[in-house]
Short mmCIF file of C-alpha atoms (C1' of nucleotides) in Angstrom, two decimals:
data_model
loop_
_atom_site.label_atom_id
_atom_site.label_comp_id
_atom_site.label_asym_id
_atom_site.label_seq_id
_atom_site.Cartn_x
_atom_site.Cartn_y
_atom_site.Cartn_z
CA MET U 232 -93.84 -15.92 -96.52
CA LEU U 233 -90.30 -15.97 -95.27
CA SER U 234 -89.22 -18.88 -93.15
CA ARG U 235 -86.10 -20.21 -91.53
CA THR U 236 -85.78 -23.11 -93.95
CA ARG U 237 -86.33 -20.86 -96.98
CA ILE U 238 -83.54 -18.62 -95.72
CA VAL U 239 -81.20 -21.54 -95.09
CA ASP U 240 -81.90 -23.03 -98.50
CA ALA U 241 -81.29 -19.71 -100.22
CA ALA U 242 -78.07 -19.26 -98.28
CA ILE U 243 -76.81 -22.71 -99.30
CA ALA U 244 -77.72 -22.02 -102.92
CA LEU U 245 -75.89 -18.72 -102.78
CA ILE U 246 -72.80 -20.31 -101.23
CA GLU U 247 -72.68 -23.01 -103.89
CA ARG U 248 -73.08 -20.46 -106.65
CA ALA U 249 -70.86 -17.60 -105.46
CA GLY U 250 -68.61 -19.10 -102.81
CA ALA U 251 -68.52 -18.87 -99.07
CA ASP U 252 -66.90 -15.44 -99.07
CA ALA U 253 -69.85 -14.00 -100.95
CA VAL U 254 -72.31 -14.91 -98.22
CA SER U 255 -73.76 -11.78 -96.71
CA MET U 256 -77.09 -11.07 -95.12
CA ARG U 257 -77.77 -8.56 -97.84
CA GLY U 258 -76.92 -11.10 -100.50
CA ILE U 259 -79.23 -13.71 -99.03
CA ALA U 260 -82.00 -11.15 -98.72
CA ALA U 261 -81.54 -10.19 -102.37
CA GLU U 262 -81.63 -13.87 -103.30
CA LEU U 263 -85.04 -14.09 -101.68
CA GLY U 264 -86.23 -10.70 -102.90
CA VAL U 265 -86.78 -9.35 -99.40
CA GLY U 266 -85.28 -6.69 -97.19
CA VAL U 267 -82.20 -7.43 -95.15
CA MET U 268 -83.77 -7.00 -91.75
CA SER U 269 -86.60 -9.37 -92.55
CA LEU U 270 -84.14 -12.21 -92.14
CA TYR U 271 -83.70 -11.33 -88.50
CA ASN U 272 -87.27 -12.24 -87.77
CA HIS U 273 -86.32 -15.88 -88.36
CA VAL U 274 -82.62 -16.05 -87.55
CA PRO U 275 -81.03 -14.34 -84.53
CA ASN U 276 -77.77 -13.50 -86.32
CA LYS U 277 -75.40 -14.58 -89.04
CA ALA U 278 -73.50 -17.05 -86.87
CA ALA U 279 -76.75 -18.86 -86.08
CA LEU U 280 -77.56 -18.91 -89.78
CA LEU U 281 -74.24 -20.54 -90.57
CA ASP U 282 -74.90 -23.07 -87.83
CA ALA U 283 -78.28 -23.76 -89.39
CA ILE U 284 -76.57 -24.29 -92.73
CA SER U 285 -74.24 -26.84 -91.15
CA GLU U 286 -77.15 -28.59 -89.55
CA SER U 287 -79.05 -28.70 -92.82
CA VAL U 288 -76.14 -30.11 -94.76
CA LEU U 289 -75.36 -32.76 -92.17
CA SER U 290 -78.98 -33.81 -91.86
CA GLN U 291 -79.09 -34.47 -95.59
CA ILE U 292 -76.60 -37.32 -95.31
CA GLU U 293 -78.44 -40.33 -96.65
CA PHE U 294 -77.71 -43.40 -94.64
CA THR U 295 -79.31 -46.38 -96.28
CA ASP U 296 -77.92 -48.73 -93.69
CA ASP U 297 -78.37 -52.43 -94.43
CA PRO U 298 -78.06 -54.32 -91.14
CA SER U 299 -77.87 -57.61 -93.00
CA ALA U 300 -74.72 -56.65 -94.87
CA HIS U 301 -71.26 -57.44 -93.59
CA TRP U 302 -69.98 -54.73 -91.28
CA THR U 303 -67.08 -53.92 -93.59
CA ASP U 304 -69.50 -53.07 -96.38
CA ARG U 305 -71.61 -51.02 -94.01
CA VAL U 306 -68.58 -49.01 -92.96
CA ARG U 307 -67.76 -48.38 -96.59
CA MET U 308 -71.31 -47.29 -97.35
CA GLN U 309 -71.46 -44.90 -94.44
CA ALA U 310 -68.14 -43.33 -95.34
CA ARG U 311 -69.30 -42.87 -98.92
CA ALA U 312 -72.60 -41.36 -97.79
CA PHE U 313 -70.68 -38.80 -95.79
CA ARG U 314 -68.52 -38.03 -98.78
CA GLN U 315 -71.40 -37.87 -101.21
CA ILE U 316 -73.16 -35.04 -99.43
CA ALA U 317 -69.89 -33.13 -99.28
CA HIS U 318 -69.63 -33.42 -103.04
CA HIS U 319 -73.20 -32.28 -103.43
CA TYR U 320 -72.54 -29.13 -101.41
CA PRO U 321 -68.79 -28.66 -101.74
CA ARG U 322 -68.61 -25.04 -100.72
CA SER U 323 -71.15 -25.38 -97.95
CA THR U 324 -69.13 -28.30 -96.65
CA MET U 325 -66.28 -25.92 -96.08
CA VAL U 326 -68.40 -23.76 -93.81
CA VAL U 327 -69.48 -26.90 -91.95
CA PHE U 328 -65.85 -27.79 -91.33
CA SER U 329 -64.94 -24.27 -90.35
CA ARG U 330 -67.58 -24.06 -87.62
CA GLN U 331 -67.92 -25.76 -84.31
CA LEU U 332 -71.37 -27.16 -84.04
CA HIS U 333 -73.37 -27.30 -80.90
CA SER U 334 -76.34 -29.11 -82.29
CA THR U 335 -77.46 -32.69 -82.30
CA ALA U 336 -77.68 -32.79 -86.08
CA GLY U 337 -75.78 -35.75 -87.38
CA LEU U 338 -76.50 -37.68 -84.24
CA LEU U 339 -78.13 -40.34 -86.34
CA PRO U 340 -75.02 -40.96 -88.44
CA VAL U 341 -73.07 -41.42 -85.22
CA GLU U 342 -75.67 -43.81 -83.91
CA ARG U 343 -75.51 -45.88 -87.08
CA ALA U 344 -71.74 -45.87 -87.10
CA LEU U 345 -71.51 -47.03 -83.50
CA ALA U 346 -74.01 -49.79 -84.15
CA THR U 347 -71.95 -50.96 -87.10
CA LEU U 348 -68.79 -50.89 -85.03
CA ARG U 349 -70.52 -52.95 -82.37
CA ASP U 350 -71.29 -55.55 -85.03
CA ALA U 351 -67.62 -55.50 -85.93
CA GLY U 352 -66.78 -56.39 -82.37
CA PHE U 353 -65.77 -53.01 -81.03
CA GLU U 354 -67.41 -51.87 -77.85
CA GLY U 355 -67.06 -49.02 -75.43
CA GLU U 356 -63.98 -46.89 -75.79
CA ALA U 357 -62.63 -48.94 -78.69
CA ALA U 358 -65.72 -48.19 -80.78
CA VAL U 359 -65.49 -44.47 -80.10
CA ARG U 360 -61.81 -44.46 -80.98
CA MET U 361 -62.45 -46.22 -84.26
CA LEU U 362 -65.25 -43.81 -85.08
CA ARG U 363 -63.11 -40.78 -84.36
CA MET U 364 -60.26 -42.11 -86.45
CA PHE U 365 -62.59 -42.76 -89.33
CA VAL U 366 -64.17 -39.34 -89.11
CA ALA U 367 -60.72 -37.78 -89.00
CA TYR U 368 -59.74 -39.53 -92.20
CA ILE U 369 -62.94 -38.65 -93.99
CA VAL U 370 -62.87 -35.02 -92.93
CA GLY U 371 -59.23 -34.69 -93.90
CA SER U 372 -59.91 -36.26 -97.27
CA LEU U 373 -62.89 -34.04 -97.96
CA LEU U 374 -60.93 -30.99 -96.96
CA ARG U 375 -58.41 -31.86 -99.64
CA GLU U 376 -61.01 -32.73 -102.26
CA VAL U 377 -63.21 -29.75 -101.66
CA GLY U 378 -60.42 -27.41 -102.56
CA VAL U 379 -58.54 -26.55 -99.45
CA THR U 380 -55.30 -28.41 -99.48
CA PRO U 381 -53.51 -28.11 -96.19
CA THR U 382 -50.13 -29.26 -97.37
CA PHE U 383 -50.87 -29.24 -101.06
CA ALA U 384 -52.18 -32.68 -101.78
CA PRO U 385 -52.35 -32.01 -105.48
CA VAL U 386 -49.56 -29.51 -105.84
CA ARG U 387 -49.91 -26.67 -108.29
CA ASP U 388 -48.22 -27.40 -111.58
CA GLU U 389 -46.55 -24.00 -111.86
CA ALA U 390 -45.02 -24.34 -108.43
CA LEU U 391 -43.64 -27.79 -109.14
CA VAL U 392 -41.76 -26.95 -112.29
CA GLU U 393 -39.69 -24.58 -110.20
CA VAL U 394 -38.68 -27.30 -107.78
CA ASP U 395 -34.98 -27.95 -107.76
CA PRO U 396 -34.40 -31.69 -108.31
CA ALA U 397 -31.20 -31.48 -106.28
CA LEU U 398 -32.94 -30.04 -103.24
CA PHE U 399 -36.14 -32.06 -103.52
CA PRO U 400 -35.35 -35.26 -105.40
CA GLU U 401 -38.42 -37.18 -104.22
CA VAL U 402 -40.87 -34.37 -104.90
CA SER U 403 -39.26 -33.81 -108.24
CA SER U 404 -39.34 -37.43 -109.38
CA LEU U 405 -42.86 -38.02 -108.11
CA SER U 406 -44.23 -34.78 -109.53
CA PRO U 407 -46.46 -36.51 -112.10
CA TYR U 408 -48.27 -38.27 -109.27
CA LEU U 409 -48.30 -35.20 -107.02
CA THR U 410 -49.79 -32.92 -109.64
CA SER U 411 -52.66 -35.20 -110.51
CA CYS U 412 -55.19 -36.64 -108.12
CA ASP U 413 -58.13 -38.92 -108.79
CA HIS U 414 -60.20 -38.11 -105.73
CA ASP U 415 -62.39 -41.16 -106.03
CA GLU U 416 -59.50 -43.60 -106.22
CA GLU U 417 -57.63 -41.74 -103.52
CA PHE U 418 -60.56 -41.89 -101.14
CA GLU U 419 -61.26 -45.54 -101.81
CA PHE U 420 -57.61 -46.41 -101.30
CA GLY U 421 -57.54 -44.92 -97.81
CA LEU U 422 -60.97 -46.28 -97.00
CA GLU U 423 -59.91 -49.79 -97.92
CA LEU U 424 -56.73 -49.50 -95.92
CA LEU U 425 -58.66 -48.37 -92.87
CA VAL U 426 -61.29 -51.09 -93.21
CA GLN U 427 -58.60 -53.74 -93.47
CA ALA U 428 -56.78 -52.31 -90.48
CA MET U 429 -60.05 -52.40 -88.54
CA ALA U 430 -60.63 -55.99 -89.57
CA VAL U 431 -57.22 -56.94 -88.19
CA ARG U 432 -58.06 -55.29 -84.87
CA ALA U 433 -61.46 -56.94 -84.81
CA GLU U 434 -59.94 -60.37 -85.26
CA LYS U 435 -57.46 -59.73 -82.46
CA ARG U 436 -60.26 -58.69 -80.13
CA GLY U 437 -62.30 -61.69 -81.12
CA ALA U 438 -59.37 -64.03 -80.50
CA ARG U 439 -58.70 -62.52 -77.11
CA GLY U 440 -62.25 -62.15 -75.82
CA MET D 102 -39.09 -0.26 -88.97
CA LEU D 103 -41.99 -2.23 -90.20
CA SER D 104 -41.33 -5.43 -92.06
CA ARG D 105 -43.25 -8.30 -93.55
CA THR D 106 -42.10 -10.76 -90.91
CA ARG D 107 -42.91 -8.35 -88.07
CA ILE D 108 -46.41 -7.99 -89.47
CA VAL D 109 -46.88 -11.73 -89.85
CA ASP D 110 -45.61 -12.40 -86.33
CA ALA D 111 -47.91 -9.77 -84.89
CA ALA D 112 -50.83 -11.20 -86.81
CA ILE D 113 -50.15 -14.71 -85.52
CA ALA D 114 -49.83 -13.39 -81.98
CA LEU D 115 -53.12 -11.54 -82.36
CA ILE D 116 -54.87 -14.61 -83.74
CA GLU D 117 -53.66 -16.77 -80.88
CA ARG D 118 -54.74 -14.20 -78.32
CA ALA D 119 -58.07 -13.02 -79.71
CA GLY D 120 -59.15 -15.66 -82.20
CA ALA D 121 -59.23 -15.78 -85.96
CA ASP D 122 -62.40 -13.68 -86.18
CA ALA D 123 -60.65 -10.80 -84.47
CA VAL D 124 -58.00 -10.51 -87.16
CA SER D 125 -58.34 -7.19 -88.91
CA MET D 126 -55.81 -4.99 -90.61
CA ARG D 127 -56.65 -2.30 -88.10
CA GLY D 128 -56.13 -4.70 -85.23
CA ILE D 129 -52.76 -5.82 -86.52
CA ALA D 130 -51.72 -2.22 -87.05
CA ALA D 131 -52.74 -1.37 -83.49
CA GLU D 132 -50.78 -4.40 -82.26
CA LEU D 133 -47.70 -2.92 -83.91
CA GLY D 134 -48.49 0.67 -82.96
CA VAL D 135 -48.61 1.87 -86.57
CA GLY D 136 -51.22 3.19 -88.95
CA VAL D 137 -53.38 0.81 -90.90
CA MET D 138 -52.16 1.74 -94.34
CA SER D 139 -48.53 1.29 -93.39
CA LEU D 140 -49.11 -2.45 -93.55
CA TYR D 141 -49.82 -2.20 -97.27
CA ASN D 142 -46.24 -1.16 -97.93
CA HIS D 143 -45.20 -4.71 -97.06
CA VAL D 144 -48.26 -6.83 -97.81
CA PRO D 145 -50.41 -6.45 -100.92
CA ASN D 146 -53.69 -7.31 -99.19
CA LYS D 147 -55.27 -9.25 -96.38
CA ALA D 148 -55.52 -12.49 -98.32
CA ALA D 149 -51.80 -12.40 -99.00
CA LEU D 150 -51.19 -11.76 -95.33
CA LEU D 151 -53.21 -14.82 -94.38
CA ASP D 152 -51.24 -16.84 -96.91
CA ALA D 153 -48.05 -15.55 -95.35
CA ILE D 154 -49.35 -16.66 -91.96
CA SER D 155 -49.97 -20.15 -93.32
CA GLU D 156 -46.52 -20.24 -94.82
CA SER D 157 -44.93 -19.11 -91.58
CA VAL D 158 -46.75 -21.68 -89.49
CA LEU D 159 -45.97 -24.53 -91.88
CA SER D 160 -42.33 -23.58 -92.15
CA GLN D 161 -41.98 -23.82 -88.39
CA ILE D 162 -42.63 -27.54 -88.44
CA GLU D 163 -39.52 -29.06 -86.91
CA PHE D 164 -38.51 -32.21 -88.68
CA THR D 165 -35.62 -33.80 -86.88
CA ASP D 166 -35.54 -36.70 -89.29
CA ASP D 167 -33.24 -39.55 -88.30
CA PRO D 168 -32.46 -41.56 -91.45
CA SER D 169 -30.94 -44.33 -89.36
CA ALA D 170 -34.18 -45.00 -87.49
CA HIS D 171 -36.70 -47.57 -88.64
CA TRP D 172 -39.15 -46.09 -91.12
CA THR D 173 -42.09 -46.74 -88.81
CA ASP D 174 -40.53 -44.56 -86.15
CA ARG D 175 -39.75 -41.90 -88.69
CA VAL D 176 -43.37 -41.83 -89.84
CA ARG D 177 -44.47 -41.47 -86.24
CA MET D 178 -42.01 -38.64 -85.64
CA GLN D 179 -43.07 -36.73 -88.71
CA ALA D 180 -46.73 -37.05 -87.86
CA ARG D 181 -46.06 -35.80 -84.34
CA ALA D 182 -44.01 -32.88 -85.63
CA PHE D 183 -46.95 -31.84 -87.77
CA ARG D 184 -49.25 -32.10 -84.82
CA GLN D 185 -46.92 -30.29 -82.45
CA ILE D 186 -46.85 -27.10 -84.46
CA ALA D 187 -50.63 -27.17 -84.69
CA HIS D 188 -50.79 -27.29 -80.92
CA HIS D 189 -48.34 -24.43 -80.66
CA TYR D 190 -50.52 -22.23 -82.90
CA PRO D 191 -53.96 -23.77 -82.54
CA ARG D 192 -55.98 -20.84 -83.82
CA SER D 193 -53.56 -20.02 -86.60
CA THR D 194 -53.74 -23.64 -87.66
CA MET D 195 -57.40 -23.13 -88.34
CA VAL D 196 -56.64 -20.36 -90.82
CA VAL D 197 -54.05 -22.61 -92.44
CA PHE D 198 -56.66 -25.29 -92.94
CA SER D 199 -59.25 -22.83 -94.18
CA ARG D 200 -57.03 -21.47 -96.94
CA GLN D 201 -55.79 -22.97 -100.14
CA LEU D 202 -52.09 -22.40 -100.33
CA HIS D 203 -50.24 -21.70 -103.50
CA SER D 204 -46.78 -21.59 -102.03
CA THR D 205 -43.99 -24.09 -101.78
CA ALA D 206 -43.82 -23.77 -98.01
CA GLY D 207 -43.96 -27.17 -96.47
CA LEU D 208 -42.32 -28.68 -99.48
CA LEU D 209 -39.57 -29.95 -97.24
CA PRO D 210 -41.95 -31.95 -95.03
CA VAL D 211 -43.32 -33.59 -98.17
CA GLU D 212 -39.82 -34.37 -99.38
CA ARG D 213 -38.95 -35.99 -96.06
CA ALA D 214 -42.18 -37.93 -95.97
CA LEU D 215 -41.70 -39.29 -99.47
CA ALA D 216 -38.14 -40.31 -98.67
CA THR D 217 -39.35 -42.15 -95.60
CA LEU D 218 -42.04 -43.88 -97.61
CA ARG D 219 -39.44 -44.92 -100.15
CA ASP D 220 -37.48 -46.55 -97.34
CA ALA D 221 -40.66 -48.35 -96.36
CA GLY D 222 -40.84 -49.81 -99.83
CA PHE D 223 -43.43 -47.53 -101.39
CA GLU D 224 -42.55 -45.94 -104.68
CA GLY D 225 -44.29 -43.87 -107.29
CA GLU D 226 -48.04 -43.62 -107.01
CA ALA D 227 -48.18 -45.87 -103.96
CA ALA D 228 -45.98 -43.48 -101.99
CA VAL D 229 -48.09 -40.48 -102.93
CA ARG D 230 -51.26 -42.32 -101.99
CA MET D 231 -49.88 -43.25 -98.60
CA LEU D 232 -48.77 -39.69 -98.01
CA ARG D 233 -52.15 -38.26 -98.89
CA MET D 234 -53.93 -40.72 -96.67
CA PHE D 235 -51.66 -39.87 -93.79
CA VAL D 236 -52.09 -36.16 -94.30
CA ALA D 237 -55.84 -36.61 -94.43
CA TYR D 238 -55.84 -38.40 -91.10
CA ILE D 239 -53.58 -35.85 -89.44
CA VAL D 240 -55.51 -32.88 -90.76
CA GLY D 241 -58.81 -34.40 -89.75
CA SER D 242 -57.49 -35.16 -86.27
CA LEU D 243 -56.11 -31.68 -85.81
CA LEU D 244 -59.36 -30.17 -86.98
CA ARG D 245 -61.11 -32.03 -84.18
CA GLU D 246 -58.49 -31.23 -81.57
CA VAL D 247 -58.14 -27.60 -82.45
CA GLY D 248 -61.75 -26.98 -81.64
CA VAL D 249 -63.73 -27.43 -84.76
CA THR D 250 -65.56 -30.70 -84.55
CA PRO D 251 -67.25 -31.60 -87.80
CA THR D 252 -69.57 -34.20 -86.41
CA PHE D 253 -68.92 -33.55 -82.74
CA ALA D 254 -66.04 -35.79 -81.88
CA PRO D 255 -66.27 -34.89 -78.25
CA VAL D 256 -69.96 -34.20 -77.99
CA ARG D 257 -71.19 -31.43 -75.75
CA ASP D 258 -72.29 -32.74 -72.39
CA GLU D 259 -75.47 -30.68 -72.26
CA ALA D 260 -76.57 -31.96 -75.64
CA LEU D 261 -76.00 -35.55 -74.70
CA VAL D 262 -78.09 -35.61 -71.56
CA GLU D 263 -81.07 -34.81 -73.75
CA VAL D 264 -80.48 -37.81 -75.99
CA ASP D 265 -83.30 -40.29 -75.88
CA PRO D 266 -81.87 -43.74 -75.07
CA ALA D 267 -84.67 -45.37 -77.03
CA LEU D 268 -83.86 -43.44 -80.20
CA PHE D 269 -80.09 -43.48 -79.86
CA PRO D 270 -79.14 -46.49 -77.75
CA GLU D 271 -75.50 -46.60 -78.85
CA VAL D 272 -74.88 -42.90 -78.42
CA SER D 273 -76.60 -43.01 -75.09
CA SER D 274 -74.68 -45.98 -73.71
CA LEU D 275 -71.35 -44.73 -75.00
CA SER D 276 -71.87 -41.16 -73.84
CA PRO D 277 -69.13 -41.32 -71.18
CA TYR D 278 -66.62 -42.06 -73.94
CA LEU D 279 -68.14 -39.60 -76.38
CA THR D 280 -68.10 -36.70 -73.97
CA SER D 281 -64.46 -37.10 -72.99
CA CYS D 282 -61.51 -37.17 -75.34
CA ASP D 283 -57.84 -37.54 -74.57
CA HIS D 284 -56.45 -35.99 -77.73
CA ASP D 285 -52.97 -37.43 -77.25
CA GLU D 286 -54.18 -40.99 -76.83
CA GLU D 287 -56.71 -40.56 -79.61
CA PHE D 288 -54.09 -39.33 -82.04
CA GLU D 289 -51.59 -42.04 -81.13
CA PHE D 290 -54.25 -44.71 -81.50
CA GLY D 291 -55.01 -43.73 -85.07
CA LEU D 292 -51.37 -43.16 -85.86
CA GLU D 293 -50.46 -46.64 -84.66
CA LEU D 294 -53.29 -48.18 -86.62
CA LEU D 295 -52.16 -46.44 -89.79
CA VAL D 296 -48.52 -47.36 -89.30
CA GLN D 297 -49.44 -50.99 -88.81
CA ALA D 298 -51.67 -50.93 -91.85
CA MET D 299 -48.80 -49.45 -93.84
CA ALA D 300 -46.46 -52.13 -92.55
CA VAL D 301 -48.85 -54.81 -93.79
CA ARG D 302 -48.92 -53.21 -97.25
CA ALA D 303 -45.15 -52.85 -97.24
CA GLU D 304 -44.70 -56.54 -96.52
CA LYS D 305 -47.09 -57.47 -99.29
CA ARG D 306 -45.18 -55.32 -101.74
CA GLY D 307 -41.89 -56.73 -100.56
CA ALA D 308 -43.16 -60.29 -100.93
CA ARG D 309 -44.45 -59.59 -104.42
CA GLY D 310 -41.55 -57.58 -105.78
"C1'" DG E 183 -29.45 22.15 -104.24
"C1'" DC E 184 -32.18 18.74 -106.37
"C1'" DG E 185 -34.60 14.97 -107.89
"C1'" DT E 186 -35.95 10.35 -106.40
"C1'" DG E 187 -37.44 6.62 -104.16
"C1'" DA E 188 -39.00 4.22 -99.81
"C1'" DC E 189 -42.18 4.37 -96.31
"C1'" DA E 190 -45.52 5.92 -92.54
"C1'" DC E 191 -49.79 8.00 -92.46
"C1'" DG E 192 -54.80 10.29 -93.07
"C1'" DT E 193 -58.83 10.53 -95.64
"C1'" DA E 194 -62.49 8.49 -98.04
"C1'" DC E 195 -65.50 4.98 -100.25
"C1'" DG E 196 -68.15 0.95 -100.54
"C1'" DC E 197 -69.03 -2.93 -98.13
"C1'" DT E 198 -70.42 -5.61 -93.84
"C1'" DG E 199 -73.61 -7.15 -89.54
"C1'" DT E 200 -77.21 -5.58 -86.89
"C1'" DA E 201 -79.82 -2.39 -83.20
"C1'" DC E 202 -83.85 0.17 -83.42
"C1'" DG E 203 -88.16 2.26 -84.95
"C1'" DT E 204 -92.18 2.09 -88.12
"C1'" DG E 205 -96.01 0.50 -90.55
"C1'" DC E 206 -99.11 -2.99 -92.12
"C1'" DG E 207 -101.90 -7.48 -91.73
"C1'" DT E 208 -104.35 -10.63 -88.97
"C1'" DC E 209 -106.67 -12.30 -85.02
"C1'" DA E 210 -109.01 -12.28 -80.04
"C1'" DA E 211 -111.73 -9.95 -76.76
"C1'" DC E 212 -115.31 -7.18 -75.71
"C1'" DG G 82 -117.63 -3.13 -84.95
"C1'" DT G 83 -114.11 -1.39 -82.38
"C1'" DT G 84 -109.89 -1.99 -80.12
"C1'" DG G 85 -105.72 -3.78 -78.70
"C1'" DA G 86 -101.99 -7.04 -79.33
"C1'" DC G 87 -98.95 -9.33 -82.04
"C1'" DG G 88 -96.18 -11.09 -86.02
"C1'" DC G 89 -93.57 -9.73 -89.59
"C1'" DA G 90 -91.51 -7.04 -93.55
"C1'" DC G 91 -89.02 -3.08 -94.02
"C1'" DG G 92 -85.96 1.48 -93.81
"C1'" DT G 93 -82.70 4.03 -91.42
"C1'" DA G 94 -78.49 4.39 -88.97
"C1'" DC G 95 -74.08 3.21 -87.00
"C1'" DA G 96 -69.70 1.01 -86.09
"C1'" DG G 97 -66.36 -1.61 -88.17
"C1'" DC G 98 -64.19 -3.70 -92.17
"C1'" DG G 99 -60.59 -3.79 -96.49
"C1'" DT G 100 -58.25 -0.79 -99.24
"C1'" DA G 101 -57.53 2.98 -103.26
"C1'" DC G 102 -55.39 7.23 -103.32
"C1'" DG G 103 -52.90 11.40 -102.00
"C1'" DT G 104 -49.51 13.58 -98.81
"C1'" DG G 105 -45.78 14.18 -95.85
"C1'" DT G 106 -41.12 13.09 -94.30
"C1'" DC G 107 -36.99 11.17 -94.53
"C1'" DA G 108 -32.20 9.28 -96.64
"C1'" DC G 109 -29.84 9.02 -100.65
"C1'" DG G 110 -26.91 9.88 -105.43
"C1'" DC G 111 -25.71 13.48 -108.38
#
DNA sequence: GCGTGACACGTACGCTGTACGTGCGTCAAC
DNA sequence: GTTGACGCACGTACAGCGTACGTGTCACGC
């Protein structure tokens, strides 16, 4: 029997195998060995299917939150959990980022994050701000890692060799670092910087309050 | 006469007016009052056209870099310049983010950023790391602002009223802050936090070196 | 006058999402 | 046991998409 979850799973598998551009209702139907229109008995339209994919991916984030750990470690763990699922479904992650979601999927991650931030001493608006900043960093990082580089994080080698050292001295001299990119180290670097910056703010708040 | 830039400009105008989904070769041709196939005399295919759109948007970033200013102010200015163009072409920005670019457009912003980071005391790999982290934050922020919220930065009001306070106490109590979002303040908050974090690193490096 | 190239355009093909109708299986009511 | 309703898989059909290819119309050098 066909079902919504079977369709979503097949769609995710197809995206990971053939890319997001290759996702068509006909392709998904073929993946499942059914007719195209059969899908519409379980999903209203393609947009809703893509939303369901987003929801599925986000809900698979594994938060093994340890309330006894120091809040800095909990922040690190949650950020890595977010990143891990994106690496598990890299191409599907792109469709998640390219869609506005109207669901409550991923509400649990937010809940956990806010609780952690409360432990760190951030409450009310400050906690929400910190959360949004963190999410922005993580999303931006994943967007780079997953393949879409907004302003070429790892620049293409061919393009760089053409760079005129006189016009772009910095880019030219730093080209070895610009062309290579260890995503793990890069992510951890920014994560650590953010955690430390948060710790500074937390101390300030603690001193004041 | 038709020209590549006229086509790109029309495409951007169409995207901003009707949304990225509405971009079709036929639509762009209609916008210009020409036949569809005439476009292909100036653009090899749709993908190349979208790349040209990205290039055009990125090249319009206005960097009025002031080398005499303190590096922290220069970082702030460059980040805001990036953000400003995204606000000028919000929907086109989404196509920029959703495409991997293979061009050297936006090489100048990178050059300026690296020069600024050098002034701040970051060289070699450290400078590139800082740049990438900054870009990640900016891109992630813009992705939220521009309308696509990965894990609902400003959560939908309707969705939140249904949240069970027993299951999601934090989300529930912080809902007034989660439902509203002053993008300017939000962006400046994160920007300031990053700049301060960078300043701390810069001092450390200075003390060591 | 005569190529020759640039360029706007029409036609046509294979693809897409999906509205609609059809047929088959199962189950409830009588 | 018959009948009606309903869920669900499916086929057909249509509008719209990107674009390969051929055709027409110019301005130009010889």
